Amino acid sequence: MGFYTCVDKETCIACGSCGALAPDIFDYDDEGIAYVLLDGNKGKALMPSILEQDMIDAQESCPTDSIKVQTKSFDQNNDCTSNNGLSIK
């Protein structure tokens, strides 16, 4: 089983926690809002297994639960700008 992730940019508060914990996964736009480097925050690219623990650590540290993780890719009906995704907390 693999994981897909994206950041709900509507709820991200640009705290910097995810990028500090998982710099190979997350970066920030010009406003400091996080996004997933792997696929431009689309949630369609399978997370490499070597980065899964970093992804989980970042999700658990996110104060606004903006990091979404699930076992299938995100699409139009299951996008990242809602309460979709599972919590590994």
Tab-separated table of C-alpha atoms in Angstrom:
chain	number	residue	atom	x	y	z
A	1	MET	CA	0.000	0.000	0.000
A	2	GLY	CA	1.231	3.481	-0.801
A	3	PHE	CA	0.187	6.972	0.133
A	4	TYR	CA	-0.728	10.166	-1.667
A	5	THR	CA	-0.593	13.587	-0.058
A	6	CYS	CA	-1.452	17.202	-0.675
A	7	VAL	CA	-1.837	20.370	1.362
A	8	ASP	CA	-5.152	22.159	1.807
A	9	LYS	CA	-3.867	25.605	0.900
A	10	GLU	CA	-7.077	27.205	2.166
A	11	THR	CA	-6.368	26.160	5.754
A	12	CYS	CA	-2.544	26.236	5.805
A	13	ILE	CA	-1.274	29.027	8.080
A	14	ALA	CA	2.311	28.998	6.774
A	15	CYS	CA	3.788	27.880	10.101
A	16	GLY	CA	6.733	26.111	8.420
A	17	SER	CA	6.453	22.900	10.398
A	18	CYS	CA	6.005	20.540	7.449
A	19	GLY	CA	8.973	21.892	5.508
A	20	ALA	CA	11.174	21.697	8.589
A	21	LEU	CA	10.238	18.052	9.186
A	22	ALA	CA	10.036	16.933	5.559
A	23	PRO	CA	12.016	19.262	3.276
A	24	ASP	CA	12.118	16.643	0.507
A	25	ILE	CA	8.307	16.638	0.393
A	26	PHE	CA	7.104	20.165	1.177
A	27	ASP	CA	8.044	23.636	0.001
A	28	TYR	CA	6.358	27.042	0.168
A	29	ASP	CA	4.868	29.433	-2.355
A	30	ASP	CA	5.515	33.188	-2.389
A	31	GLU	CA	3.018	33.667	0.448
A	32	GLY	CA	4.603	30.983	2.621
A	33	ILE	CA	1.783	28.493	2.040
A	34	ALA	CA	2.972	24.886	1.852
A	35	TYR	CA	2.624	22.599	-1.138
A	36	VAL	CA	3.842	19.128	-2.097
A	37	LEU	CA	6.937	19.232	-4.297
A	38	LEU	CA	6.417	15.800	-5.837
A	39	ASP	CA	3.501	16.764	-8.077
A	40	GLY	CA	2.800	20.431	-7.508
A	41	ASN	CA	0.267	19.669	-4.749
A	42	LYS	CA	-2.089	17.689	-6.988
A	43	GLY	CA	-2.061	14.589	-4.779
A	44	LYS	CA	-1.708	12.292	-7.778
A	45	ALA	CA	1.872	11.039	-7.356
A	46	LEU	CA	2.602	8.048	-5.143
A	47	MET	CA	4.810	9.048	-2.219
A	48	PRO	CA	8.137	7.163	-2.326
A	49	SER	CA	8.177	4.686	0.548
A	50	ILE	CA	11.453	6.101	1.873
A	51	LEU	CA	9.648	9.425	2.529
A	52	GLU	CA	6.468	8.025	4.091
A	53	GLN	CA	7.582	8.453	7.710
A	54	ASP	CA	8.594	12.071	7.070
A	55	MET	CA	5.175	12.667	5.487
A	56	ILE	CA	3.421	11.163	8.523
A	57	ASP	CA	5.557	13.201	10.929
A	58	ALA	CA	4.663	16.379	9.036
A	59	GLN	CA	0.965	15.513	9.003
A	60	GLU	CA	0.963	14.840	12.733
A	61	SER	CA	2.683	18.156	13.445
A	62	CYS	CA	0.389	20.285	11.281
A	63	PRO	CA	-1.584	22.554	13.657
A	64	THR	CA	-4.440	23.020	11.169
A	65	ASP	CA	-4.649	19.451	9.795
A	66	SER	CA	-3.962	20.896	6.346
A	67	ILE	CA	-1.839	17.948	5.217
A	68	LYS	CA	-4.123	15.330	3.705
A	69	VAL	CA	-3.000	11.724	3.259
A	70	GLN	CA	-4.856	8.827	1.698
A	71	THR	CA	-4.216	5.501	0.001
A	72	LYS	CA	-5.600	6.565	-3.390
A	73	SER	CA	-4.793	9.568	-5.510
A	74	PHE	CA	-6.766	12.770	-5.068
A	75	ASP	CA	-9.074	13.747	-7.932
A	76	GLN	CA	-11.859	16.206	-8.691
A	77	ASN	CA	-14.303	14.484	-6.352
A	78	ASN	CA	-11.767	13.925	-3.620
A	79	ASP	CA	-9.687	17.080	-3.646
A	80	CYS	CA	-7.409	18.496	-1.036
A	81	THR	CA	-9.454	21.589	-0.209
A	82	SER	CA	-11.834	19.923	2.194
A	83	ASN	CA	-11.822	17.449	5.053
A	84	ASN	CA	-10.946	14.615	2.695
A	85	GLY	CA	-8.054	12.315	3.412
A	86	LEU	CA	-7.307	10.128	6.350
A	87	SER	CA	-5.538	11.142	9.459
A	88	ILE	CA	-2.670	9.008	10.609
A	89	LYS	CA	-2.716	10.736	13.990
